[in-house]
Short mmCIF file of C-alpha atoms in Angstrom, two decimals:
data_model
loop_
_atom_site.label_atom_id
_atom_site.label_comp_id
_atom_site.label_asym_id
_atom_site.label_seq_id
_atom_site.Cartn_x
_atom_site.Cartn_y
_atom_site.Cartn_z
CA UNK A 1 -89.63 -8.05 163.26
CA UNK A 2 -87.54 -10.99 164.65
CA UNK A 3 -85.93 -11.74 161.43
CA UNK A 4 -84.96 -7.84 161.51
CA UNK A 5 -83.76 -8.30 165.35
CA UNK A 6 -81.63 -11.52 164.33
CA UNK A 7 -80.13 -9.54 161.12
CA UNK A 8 -78.84 -6.64 163.60
CA UNK A 9 -77.84 -8.84 165.92
CA UNK A 10 -75.55 -10.71 163.66
CA UNK A 11 -74.12 -7.52 162.13
CA UNK A 12 -73.45 -6.89 165.75
CA UNK A 13 -71.84 -9.66 166.36
CA UNK A 14 -69.73 -9.72 163.18
CA UNK A 15 -68.73 -6.14 162.12
CA UNK A 16 -68.02 -5.78 158.38
CA UNK A 17 -65.39 -2.95 159.12
CA UNK A 18 -62.02 -2.86 160.70
CA UNK A 19 -62.13 0.92 161.83
CA UNK A 20 -63.42 1.26 165.95
CA UNK A 21 -67.07 2.29 166.44
CA UNK A 22 -68.25 5.35 167.81
CA UNK A 23 -70.54 3.34 170.93
CA UNK A 24 -68.07 2.25 173.48
CA UNK A 25 -70.30 -0.71 174.19
CA UNK A 26 -69.65 -2.12 170.69
CA UNK A 27 -66.28 -1.31 170.70
CA UNK A 28 -65.66 -3.63 174.21
CA UNK A 29 -67.93 -6.19 173.07
CA UNK A 30 -66.01 -6.41 169.52
CA UNK A 31 -62.74 -6.55 171.87
CA UNK A 32 -63.83 -8.87 174.17
CA UNK A 33 -65.10 -11.58 171.52
CA UNK A 34 -61.61 -10.97 169.38
CA UNK A 35 -59.12 -11.44 172.70
CA UNK A 36 -61.43 -14.82 173.77
CA UNK A 37 -62.61 -12.61 176.81
CA UNK A 38 -59.27 -13.72 178.35
CA UNK A 39 -58.77 -13.61 182.10
CA UNK A 40 -55.40 -11.35 181.63
CA UNK A 41 -57.30 -8.75 179.77
CA UNK A 42 -58.24 -6.29 182.24
CA UNK A 43 -60.69 -3.73 181.05
CA UNK A 44 -61.69 -0.75 183.13
CA UNK A 45 -64.87 1.75 182.82
CA UNK A 46 -64.77 5.06 184.49
CA UNK A 47 -68.27 7.20 184.54
CA UNK A 48 -67.08 10.83 184.32
CA UNK A 49 -70.25 12.67 185.86
CA UNK A 50 -68.60 16.27 184.84
CA UNK A 51 -69.15 15.28 181.78
CA UNK A 52 -72.79 13.97 181.53
CA UNK A 53 -71.88 10.64 182.71
CA UNK A 54 -69.95 9.74 179.92
CA UNK A 55 -67.60 6.21 180.25
CA UNK A 56 -63.97 5.78 179.47
CA UNK A 57 -62.61 2.07 179.09
CA UNK A 58 -58.94 1.16 179.71
CA UNK A 59 -57.74 -1.99 178.48
CA UNK A 60 -54.49 -3.66 179.02
CA UNK A 61 -52.85 -7.18 179.83
CA UNK A 62 -52.21 -8.08 182.84
CA UNK A 63 -48.67 -9.23 183.24
CA UNK A 64 -46.52 -7.18 180.49
CA UNK A 65 -48.08 -3.80 181.56
CA UNK A 66 -46.77 -1.96 184.17
CA UNK A 67 -49.35 -1.38 187.51
CA UNK A 68 -47.28 1.51 188.66
CA UNK A 69 -48.28 3.84 185.11
CA UNK A 70 -51.71 2.35 184.76
CA UNK A 71 -52.54 3.31 188.28
CA UNK A 72 -51.01 7.05 187.65
CA UNK A 73 -52.98 7.22 184.41
CA UNK A 74 -56.21 6.38 186.52
CA UNK A 75 -55.71 9.01 189.07
CA UNK A 76 -54.76 11.42 186.38
CA UNK A 77 -57.78 10.69 184.41
CA UNK A 78 -60.37 10.78 187.38
CA UNK A 79 -58.71 13.96 189.50
CA UNK A 80 -57.96 15.98 186.35
CA UNK A 81 -61.46 15.75 184.91
CA UNK A 82 -63.09 15.85 188.18
CA UNK A 83 -61.66 19.22 188.82
CA UNK A 84 -62.26 20.66 185.42
CA UNK A 85 -65.64 23.15 185.48
CA UNK A 86 -68.40 21.61 183.55
CA UNK A 87 -68.88 22.09 180.18
CA UNK A 88 -65.33 23.35 179.80
CA UNK A 89 -63.86 20.53 177.58
CA UNK A 90 -64.73 20.73 174.54
CA UNK A 91 -62.56 17.93 172.66
CA UNK A 92 -61.99 14.98 175.37
CA UNK A 93 -59.62 13.39 173.68
CA UNK A 94 -57.25 16.35 172.93
CA UNK A 95 -57.55 17.34 176.71
CA UNK A 96 -57.01 13.74 177.83
CA UNK A 97 -53.40 13.50 175.86
CA UNK A 98 -52.55 17.19 176.60
CA UNK A 99 -53.73 17.47 180.17
CA UNK A 100 -54.26 14.09 181.69
CA UNK A 101 -51.31 11.83 180.67
CA UNK A 102 -47.89 12.14 181.64
CA UNK A 103 -46.22 9.16 179.91
CA UNK A 104 -44.08 9.83 176.95
CA UNK A 105 -45.52 8.22 174.33
CA UNK A 106 -49.24 8.90 173.55
CA UNK A 107 -50.74 8.55 169.99
CA UNK A 108 -54.08 7.80 168.43
CA UNK A 109 -55.51 4.46 166.59
CA UNK A 110 -58.46 4.33 164.87
CA UNK A 111 -58.99 0.52 163.76
CA UNK A 112 -58.50 -2.67 165.75
CA UNK A 113 -55.60 -4.14 164.34
CA UNK A 114 -53.50 -1.34 165.83
CA UNK A 115 -55.50 -1.36 169.01
CA UNK A 116 -54.74 -5.11 169.30
CA UNK A 117 -51.39 -4.39 168.38
CA UNK A 118 -50.53 -1.78 170.75
CA UNK A 119 -52.53 -3.97 174.12
CA UNK A 120 -50.61 -7.20 173.23
CA UNK A 121 -47.36 -5.36 173.17
CA UNK A 122 -48.05 -4.28 176.83
CA UNK A 123 -49.35 -0.58 176.14
CA UNK A 124 -52.69 0.73 177.61
CA UNK A 125 -55.69 1.70 175.33
CA UNK A 126 -58.19 4.37 176.42
CA UNK A 127 -61.11 4.28 174.44
CA UNK A 128 -63.92 7.47 174.78
CA UNK A 129 -67.32 7.07 174.25
CA UNK A 130 -68.75 8.64 170.94
CA UNK A 131 -65.60 8.62 169.42
CA UNK A 132 -64.52 6.47 166.61
CA UNK A 133 -60.66 6.42 167.99
CA UNK A 134 -58.89 5.32 170.89
CA UNK A 135 -55.38 6.38 172.51
CA UNK A 136 -52.36 4.39 173.11
CA UNK A 137 -49.92 5.22 176.12
CA UNK A 138 -47.10 3.34 176.81
CA UNK A 139 -47.01 1.05 179.78
CA UNK A 140 -44.94 -1.53 178.77
CA UNK A 141 -43.51 -3.70 181.84
CA UNK A 142 -39.84 -3.19 182.94
CA UNK A 143 -39.24 -6.46 184.19
CA UNK A 144 -36.12 -7.44 182.31
CA UNK A 145 -33.19 -9.64 182.22
CA UNK A 146 -30.33 -7.97 184.20
CA UNK A 147 -27.35 -7.39 181.50
CA UNK A 148 -24.92 -9.98 182.72
CA UNK A 149 -21.72 -11.23 181.25
CA UNK A 150 -21.90 -13.22 177.74
CA UNK A 151 -22.99 -17.04 178.32
CA UNK A 152 -21.84 -18.45 174.86
CA UNK A 153 -18.44 -16.26 174.34
CA UNK A 154 -15.70 -15.99 177.23
CA UNK A 155 -14.31 -12.62 177.65
CA UNK A 156 -10.73 -12.19 178.21
CA UNK A 157 -10.52 -8.49 177.98
CA UNK A 158 -13.22 -6.36 177.27
CA UNK A 159 -16.79 -4.91 177.78
CA UNK A 160 -18.21 -7.92 180.01
CA UNK A 161 -21.91 -7.00 179.06
CA UNK A 162 -24.23 -9.19 176.73
CA UNK A 163 -27.39 -8.64 175.19
CA UNK A 164 -30.71 -9.35 176.79
CA UNK A 165 -33.83 -11.05 175.41
CA UNK A 166 -35.51 -7.09 175.21
CA UNK A 167 -35.18 -5.25 171.98
CA UNK A 168 -34.72 -2.02 173.50
CA UNK A 169 -32.41 -2.88 175.87
CA UNK A 170 -30.33 -4.40 173.29
CA UNK A 171 -30.30 -1.26 170.67
CA UNK A 172 -29.94 0.73 173.96
CA UNK A 173 -26.51 -1.19 174.90
CA UNK A 174 -25.38 -0.34 171.06
CA UNK A 175 -25.92 3.06 171.43
CA UNK A 176 -24.28 3.44 174.33
CA UNK A 177 -21.19 2.52 172.04
CA UNK A 178 -21.57 4.38 169.06
CA UNK A 179 -23.29 7.64 170.40
CA UNK A 180 -24.07 8.81 166.70
CA UNK A 181 -27.08 10.51 165.09
CA UNK A 182 -26.31 9.04 161.78
CA UNK A 183 -27.35 5.17 163.73
CA UNK A 184 -30.33 4.64 162.08
CA UNK A 185 -32.99 1.87 162.96
CA UNK A 186 -35.47 0.47 160.45
CA UNK A 187 -38.15 -1.63 162.40
CA UNK A 188 -40.38 -4.29 161.22
CA UNK A 189 -42.94 -6.38 162.48
CA UNK A 190 -42.75 -10.32 161.36
CA UNK A 191 -45.04 -13.36 162.25
CA UNK A 192 -48.63 -13.04 161.74
CA UNK A 193 -49.29 -14.59 165.08
CA UNK A 194 -46.03 -13.70 167.41
CA UNK A 195 -45.99 -10.03 165.67
CA UNK A 196 -42.42 -10.16 166.58
CA UNK A 197 -40.51 -6.79 166.67
CA UNK A 198 -37.29 -6.98 164.38
CA UNK A 199 -34.91 -4.02 164.04
CA UNK A 200 -32.22 -3.18 161.06
CA UNK A 201 -29.71 -1.17 162.58
CA UNK A 202 -26.95 0.38 160.42
CA UNK A 203 -24.79 3.52 160.36
CA UNK A 204 -25.88 5.88 157.72
CA UNK A 205 -23.02 6.96 155.16
CA UNK A 206 -20.97 3.88 156.11
CA UNK A 207 -23.37 0.81 155.48
CA UNK A 208 -23.96 0.04 151.74
CA UNK A 209 -27.36 1.50 150.92
CA UNK A 210 -27.98 -1.40 148.33
CA UNK A 211 -27.02 -4.17 150.41
CA UNK A 212 -29.61 -2.15 153.63
CA UNK A 213 -32.33 -2.13 150.83
CA UNK A 214 -31.71 -5.91 150.20
CA UNK A 215 -31.96 -6.72 153.87
CA UNK A 216 -35.13 -4.47 154.28
CA UNK A 217 -36.51 -6.48 150.99
CA UNK A 218 -35.80 -9.68 152.45
CA UNK A 219 -37.20 -9.14 155.26
CA UNK A 220 -40.26 -7.71 153.80
CA UNK A 221 -41.01 -10.82 151.95
CA UNK A 222 -41.38 -13.11 154.93
CA UNK A 223 -44.53 -14.94 155.60
CA UNK A 224 -44.46 -16.97 158.75
CA UNK A 225 -46.59 -17.20 161.93
CA UNK A 226 -44.30 -16.63 164.24
CA UNK A 227 -40.60 -15.62 165.08
CA UNK A 228 -39.08 -17.04 168.07
CA UNK A 229 -35.34 -16.70 167.57
CA UNK A 230 -33.08 -15.10 165.07
CA UNK A 231 -32.55 -18.38 163.26
CA UNK A 232 -36.30 -18.06 162.03
CA UNK A 233 -34.72 -14.54 160.33
CA UNK A 234 -31.04 -16.14 159.32
CA UNK A 235 -32.72 -19.03 157.69
CA UNK A 236 -35.20 -16.75 155.24
CA UNK A 237 -32.63 -14.25 154.40
CA UNK A 238 -29.56 -16.27 154.14
CA UNK A 239 -27.85 -17.01 150.78
CA UNK A 240 -27.36 -20.59 149.92
CA UNK A 241 -29.21 -21.63 152.28
CA UNK A 242 -27.97 -25.66 151.88
CA UNK A 243 -24.72 -24.54 152.12
CA UNK A 244 -23.22 -25.95 155.80
CA UNK A 245 -21.16 -22.80 155.80
CA UNK A 246 -22.45 -20.22 158.16
CA UNK A 247 -23.81 -17.24 155.96
CA UNK A 248 -24.66 -14.93 158.81
CA UNK A 249 -22.48 -14.02 161.43
CA UNK A 250 -24.11 -14.15 165.15
CA UNK A 251 -23.09 -12.81 168.62
CA UNK A 252 -24.38 -11.81 171.92
CA UNK A 253 -21.61 -9.24 172.46
CA UNK A 254 -22.67 -5.45 172.21
CA UNK A 255 -19.00 -4.55 171.30
CA UNK A 256 -18.83 -6.80 168.47
CA UNK A 257 -21.86 -5.40 166.84
CA UNK A 258 -20.68 -2.03 167.00
CA UNK A 259 -17.18 -2.81 165.46
CA UNK A 260 -19.44 -4.52 162.92
CA UNK A 261 -21.59 -1.78 162.67
CA UNK A 262 -18.38 0.79 161.85
CA UNK A 263 -16.96 -1.37 159.45
CA UNK A 264 -20.08 -1.01 157.24
CA UNK A 265 -22.45 -3.87 158.13
CA UNK A 266 -25.96 -4.11 158.93
CA UNK A 267 -26.86 -5.52 162.44
CA UNK A 268 -30.19 -7.35 163.03
CA UNK A 269 -31.96 -7.84 166.55
CA UNK A 270 -35.02 -9.83 167.23
CA UNK A 271 -36.93 -9.36 170.05
CA UNK A 272 -36.75 -12.14 172.59
CA UNK A 273 -33.45 -13.43 171.99
CA UNK A 274 -30.04 -12.01 172.96
CA UNK A 275 -28.50 -12.95 169.65
CA UNK A 276 -28.03 -10.15 167.36
CA UNK A 277 -27.19 -11.11 163.20
CA UNK A 278 -25.06 -9.25 161.03
CA UNK A 279 -24.80 -9.01 157.18
CA UNK A 280 -22.61 -9.41 155.06
CA UNK A 281 -20.13 -11.96 156.22
CA UNK A 282 -17.18 -13.07 155.06
CA UNK A 283 -15.09 -16.54 156.11
CA UNK A 284 -12.70 -14.49 157.86
CA UNK A 285 -15.28 -12.84 160.30
CA UNK A 286 -15.70 -16.36 162.12
CA UNK A 287 -11.81 -16.87 162.56
CA UNK A 288 -11.49 -13.47 164.02
CA UNK A 289 -12.27 -12.64 168.09
CA UNK A 290 -13.02 -9.22 169.87
CA UNK A 291 -10.20 -9.75 171.81
CA UNK A 292 -7.89 -9.67 168.65
CA UNK A 293 -8.46 -5.63 168.41
CA UNK A 294 -7.82 -5.17 172.12
CA UNK A 295 -4.66 -6.56 172.72
CA UNK A 296 -0.85 -6.52 171.50
CA UNK A 297 -1.21 -6.82 167.57
CA UNK A 298 1.62 -9.13 167.21
CA UNK A 299 0.37 -11.59 169.97
CA UNK A 300 -3.42 -11.27 167.91
CA UNK A 301 -1.37 -12.11 164.62
CA UNK A 302 -0.01 -15.04 166.21
CA UNK A 303 -3.19 -16.09 167.60
CA UNK A 304 -4.76 -15.77 164.24
CA UNK A 305 -2.10 -18.20 162.98
CA UNK A 306 -2.75 -20.81 165.59
CA UNK A 307 -6.60 -20.36 164.47
CA UNK A 308 -6.00 -20.86 160.82
CA UNK A 309 -3.75 -24.12 161.85
CA UNK A 310 -6.23 -25.23 164.16
CA UNK A 311 -9.33 -25.39 161.43
CA UNK A 312 -6.73 -27.42 159.48
CA UNK A 313 -5.96 -29.87 161.65
CA UNK A 314 -9.51 -30.37 162.88
CA UNK A 315 -10.85 -30.83 159.05
CA UNK A 316 -7.92 -32.82 157.99
CA UNK A 317 -6.52 -34.94 160.72
CA UNK A 318 -8.45 -38.27 160.85
CA UNK A 319 -8.76 -38.04 156.98
CA UNK A 320 -4.84 -38.04 156.77
CA UNK A 321 -4.30 -40.85 159.11
CA UNK A 322 -6.79 -42.76 157.36
CA UNK A 323 -5.33 -41.97 153.70
CA UNK A 324 -1.79 -42.67 155.37
CA UNK A 325 -2.37 -45.72 157.16
CA UNK A 326 -4.14 -47.39 154.72
CA UNK A 327 -2.06 -46.38 151.12
CA UNK A 328 0.85 -44.57 151.73
CA UNK A 329 2.94 -46.12 154.81
CA UNK A 330 5.73 -45.13 152.80
CA UNK A 331 5.15 -41.28 153.87
CA UNK A 332 5.43 -42.35 157.86
CA UNK A 333 9.19 -42.76 159.27
CA UNK A 334 10.03 -46.37 159.70
CA UNK A 335 10.18 -46.20 163.93
CA UNK A 336 6.84 -44.28 163.79
CA UNK A 337 5.48 -46.96 161.40
CA UNK A 338 6.57 -49.80 163.46
CA UNK A 339 5.01 -47.96 166.58
CA UNK A 340 1.59 -47.83 164.78
CA UNK A 341 1.68 -50.83 163.18
CA UNK A 342 2.15 -52.65 166.59
CA UNK A 343 -0.65 -50.54 168.28
CA UNK A 344 -2.83 -51.74 165.47
CA UNK A 345 -2.02 -55.16 165.65
CA UNK A 346 -4.88 -56.52 167.45
CA UNK A 347 -7.82 -53.95 166.12
CA UNK A 348 -9.98 -55.80 164.44
CA UNK A 349 -11.35 -52.87 162.15
CA UNK A 350 -9.83 -50.94 159.38
CA UNK A 351 -8.23 -47.63 159.82
CA UNK A 352 -11.43 -45.68 158.26
CA UNK A 353 -14.08 -47.80 160.62
CA UNK A 354 -11.98 -47.18 163.62
CA UNK A 355 -11.52 -43.23 162.84
CA UNK A 356 -15.56 -43.33 162.15
CA UNK A 357 -16.56 -45.19 165.48
CA UNK A 358 -14.17 -42.64 167.70
CA UNK A 359 -15.59 -39.59 165.73
CA UNK A 360 -19.15 -40.74 166.74
CA UNK A 361 -18.50 -41.70 169.95
CA UNK A 362 -17.27 -38.33 170.59
CA UNK A 363 -19.86 -36.58 169.02
CA UNK A 364 -22.34 -38.30 171.27
CA UNK A 365 -20.26 -37.61 174.52
CA UNK A 366 -19.98 -33.84 173.54
CA UNK A 367 -23.74 -33.85 172.44
CA UNK A 368 -25.01 -35.82 175.73
CA UNK A 369 -22.51 -33.16 177.86
CA UNK A 370 -24.47 -29.70 176.46
CA UNK A 371 -27.90 -31.18 176.48
CA UNK A 372 -27.39 -32.62 180.20
CA UNK A 373 -27.64 -30.33 183.74
CA UNK A 374 -24.88 -28.10 183.68
CA UNK A 375 -24.34 -29.94 187.46
CA UNK A 376 -23.48 -33.27 185.86
CA UNK A 377 -22.76 -32.51 182.22
CA UNK A 378 -19.29 -31.51 182.33
CA UNK A 379 -18.73 -34.51 184.57
CA UNK A 380 -20.22 -36.60 182.27
CA UNK A 381 -18.46 -35.89 179.31
CA UNK A 382 -15.12 -35.64 180.97
CA UNK A 383 -15.12 -39.26 182.48
CA UNK A 384 -17.32 -40.86 179.64
CA UNK A 385 -14.25 -39.94 177.36
CA UNK A 386 -11.62 -40.86 179.47
CA UNK A 387 -13.02 -44.11 180.65
CA UNK A 388 -14.39 -44.94 177.26
CA UNK A 389 -11.21 -44.42 175.45
CA UNK A 390 -8.80 -45.87 178.66
CA UNK A 391 -11.32 -49.04 177.80
CA UNK A 392 -11.53 -49.01 173.89
CA UNK A 393 -7.90 -49.27 174.21
CA UNK A 394 -7.06 -51.98 176.38
CA UNK A 395 -9.90 -53.97 174.68
CA UNK A 396 -8.00 -53.31 171.39
CA UNK A 397 -11.34 -51.88 169.93
CA UNK A 398 -9.17 -48.91 168.89
CA UNK A 399 -5.70 -47.91 168.67
CA UNK A 400 -3.83 -45.30 171.03
CA UNK A 401 -3.07 -43.10 168.39
CA UNK A 402 -6.53 -42.74 167.06
CA UNK A 403 -7.37 -41.70 170.78
CA UNK A 404 -4.96 -39.18 170.11
CA UNK A 405 -5.95 -37.81 167.06
CA UNK A 406 -9.80 -37.39 167.88
CA UNK A 407 -8.70 -35.68 171.39
CA UNK A 408 -6.52 -33.39 169.00
CA UNK A 409 -8.87 -33.15 166.64
CA UNK A 410 -11.60 -32.19 168.98
CA UNK A 411 -9.63 -29.48 170.94
CA UNK A 412 -8.82 -27.84 167.48
CA UNK A 413 -12.46 -27.60 166.86
CA UNK A 414 -12.74 -25.33 170.07
CA UNK A 415 -10.44 -22.79 168.74
CA UNK A 416 -12.69 -20.96 166.60
CA UNK A 417 -14.77 -18.10 168.08
CA UNK A 418 -17.78 -19.04 166.05
CA UNK A 419 -19.75 -21.76 167.30
CA UNK A 420 -21.18 -21.93 163.50
CA UNK A 421 -18.02 -22.83 161.83
CA UNK A 422 -17.08 -25.18 164.35
CA UNK A 423 -20.51 -27.48 163.53
CA UNK A 424 -19.41 -27.08 159.89
CA UNK A 425 -15.88 -28.67 160.65
CA UNK A 426 -17.46 -30.90 162.67
CA UNK A 427 -19.71 -32.59 159.62
CA UNK A 428 -17.36 -32.07 156.73
CA UNK A 429 -14.94 -34.33 158.52
CA UNK A 430 -16.68 -37.50 157.91
CA UNK A 431 -17.16 -37.14 154.21
CA UNK A 432 -13.62 -36.55 154.07
CA UNK A 433 -12.24 -39.49 155.90
CA UNK A 434 -14.75 -41.54 153.31
CA UNK A 435 -12.64 -40.18 150.32
CA UNK A 436 -9.66 -40.93 152.29
CA UNK A 437 -10.47 -44.51 152.65
CA UNK A 438 -11.47 -44.97 148.73
CA UNK A 439 -8.78 -42.87 147.37
CA UNK A 440 -6.05 -41.78 149.86
CA UNK A 441 -4.66 -38.92 149.47
CA UNK A 442 -5.78 -37.96 146.17
CA UNK A 443 -9.63 -38.03 147.63
CA UNK A 444 -8.54 -35.76 150.66
CA UNK A 445 -7.03 -33.22 147.90
CA UNK A 446 -10.11 -33.52 146.09
CA UNK A 447 -12.60 -33.13 148.98
CA UNK A 448 -10.35 -30.04 149.76
CA UNK A 449 -10.87 -28.98 146.15
CA UNK A 450 -14.31 -29.18 146.10
CA UNK A 451 -14.67 -27.42 149.46
CA UNK A 452 -12.72 -24.04 148.28
CA UNK A 453 -14.38 -24.20 144.90
CA UNK A 454 -17.71 -23.80 147.19
CA UNK A 455 -16.22 -21.74 149.47
CA UNK A 456 -15.15 -19.19 146.31
CA UNK A 457 -18.63 -19.85 144.69
CA UNK A 458 -20.80 -18.34 148.05
CA UNK A 459 -21.66 -14.43 148.16
CA UNK A 460 -23.37 -13.05 151.43
CA UNK A 461 -25.38 -9.98 150.34
CA UNK A 462 -23.32 -9.72 147.10
CA UNK A 463 -20.14 -9.50 148.63
CA UNK A 464 -17.55 -12.34 147.98
CA UNK A 465 -17.58 -14.84 150.70
CA UNK A 466 -13.63 -15.60 150.52
CA UNK A 467 -12.58 -12.03 150.20
CA UNK A 468 -10.47 -10.69 150.63
CA UNK A 469 -8.60 -13.82 149.45
CA UNK A 470 -10.99 -14.20 146.43
CA UNK A 471 -10.81 -11.90 144.82
CA UNK A 472 -7.67 -10.84 146.51
CA UNK A 473 -7.96 -7.53 147.78
CA UNK A 474 -4.17 -6.41 149.26
CA UNK A 475 -5.36 -3.58 151.43
CA UNK A 476 -7.61 -5.87 153.08
CA UNK A 477 -4.95 -8.00 154.21
CA UNK A 478 -3.85 -5.84 156.76
CA UNK A 479 -7.02 -7.32 159.10
CA UNK A 480 -7.04 -11.13 157.42
CA UNK A 481 -4.86 -13.69 158.47
CA UNK A 482 -2.91 -11.22 160.40
CA UNK A 483 -3.64 -8.25 162.44
CA UNK A 484 -1.83 -4.90 161.80
CA UNK A 485 -1.52 -2.24 164.59
CA UNK A 486 -4.60 -0.50 164.90
CA UNK A 487 -3.03 2.92 163.52
CA UNK A 488 -2.01 0.99 160.17
CA UNK A 489 -5.73 -0.04 159.65
CA UNK A 490 -6.91 3.05 157.64
CA UNK A 491 -9.59 1.58 155.97
CA UNK A 492 -12.56 -0.48 155.89
CA UNK A 493 -13.02 -3.50 154.00
CA UNK A 494 -13.73 -2.09 150.44
CA UNK A 495 -16.29 -4.73 149.11
CA UNK A 496 -18.31 -4.25 152.29
CA UNK A 497 -18.59 -0.42 152.72
CA UNK A 498 -18.27 1.22 149.43
CA UNK A 499 -19.07 4.72 150.57
CA UNK A 500 -17.08 6.14 153.30
CA UNK A 501 -14.19 3.92 152.87
CA UNK A 502 -11.53 5.64 155.34
CA UNK A 503 -11.84 5.09 158.98
CA UNK A 504 -9.18 6.76 160.34
CA UNK A 505 -5.88 9.35 159.39
CA UNK A 506 -2.60 8.61 159.57
CA UNK A 507 -0.67 8.82 162.63
CA UNK A 508 2.59 9.67 163.32
CA UNK A 509 5.02 10.14 166.97
CA UNK A 510 7.24 13.02 166.69
CA UNK A 511 10.04 11.21 167.98
CA UNK A 512 12.48 14.02 167.62
CA UNK A 513 9.96 16.09 170.64
CA UNK A 514 10.39 13.06 172.31
CA UNK A 515 13.65 12.94 172.45
CA UNK A 516 14.26 16.13 173.24
#
């Protein structure tokens, strides 16, 4: 008898099935054991006198469930059922869902996995005695960070709102801008432990179906214990994982995501982070800002050309200085050559060492300014740069022209709207300086050729990274290095949106009528 009792106890403690039991006591015991008897798991039992003392249990997590909603659920259950005549309720489960619960989302669950997911998401679960299913009611807490201005992207002209850490708030911000039934959302849950919600958003009829399916397939293949930020997803699904160039675009501005969706791209939203990813991506995407489309097209075109010029200076200026001062002094005017030679007369290092020291010192100061508290970070970075630069020149460690080049290079690296591309340029400067110190201008040209060949070989979800330059697409040049007037941007990028390529009809002003 004792052996039989022990076996029964063992079977009760280790259920062989994931389905809910018909016994309320067994269900409560299993849930407590699975959740480790955590003190934030609130379990409330109600005895219904009108129904032969049947019991109901409510389970929720304190802190992520709305207490007001839970209180309303309890009042409705106790008052409505007690006011019913005896023996009138045939199906208690059906009666509770239809008569007692005033919340919007109500559904049944049949297994413990779905029950745990609902409870840990902030929902309240109602378990009935004698039934092998439970009722899930929506009671997620409404606590959320307010929609504020973007922190990483400055807004000159345009909407001053940014995404938050709540997934549903972010999808709502996008739906406010795109009020179309074709804006579809596909949901995935990634992370065996964190169970992070990921939403794939696209416009049906504009986005390429093959790219959408490819995104979903790559997400389904992710096997990881936790996802805490979009960087986890980005590392798994991007092409060319060993490339320094960013293969996925990210932003915290809803207007940018809305514009990307209208071009046929796909957005990935991850619960718990204000950054949203978009795919596929091209190199030109990282040199375009949302304000380009909000102001005069001539001004926007000049600013874009300035960005392309800035990326050239940020990438090549230190290496050109090293190559010319070391191997090709004849390229400089005589007056400039004498001035640079006189400044470097007391410098004990060759040009490449001088450049590397200054670049590394500036990167250290910039990184320190980012990691320090906001109240002292800018002051330390600015004062440190001025003091160290001036002291280095006076001590004869570096030349004044080198300080100018490093400062101008750093300023040019801040011209890019995308911080990811800025990091890539910062890293590529160093191998180009080494090439310049060894081979001169030939080494610089060799490094540029390697970079260009690498860029032309990249693809993002099947779309060439350098389009519309490689392959050359004439129609898409209207929104590449320069920006044509909005009324001339009649088509979407050809290689991204292949289903519905027309975005606007040709617009003409009746000048004859206006003159009259």
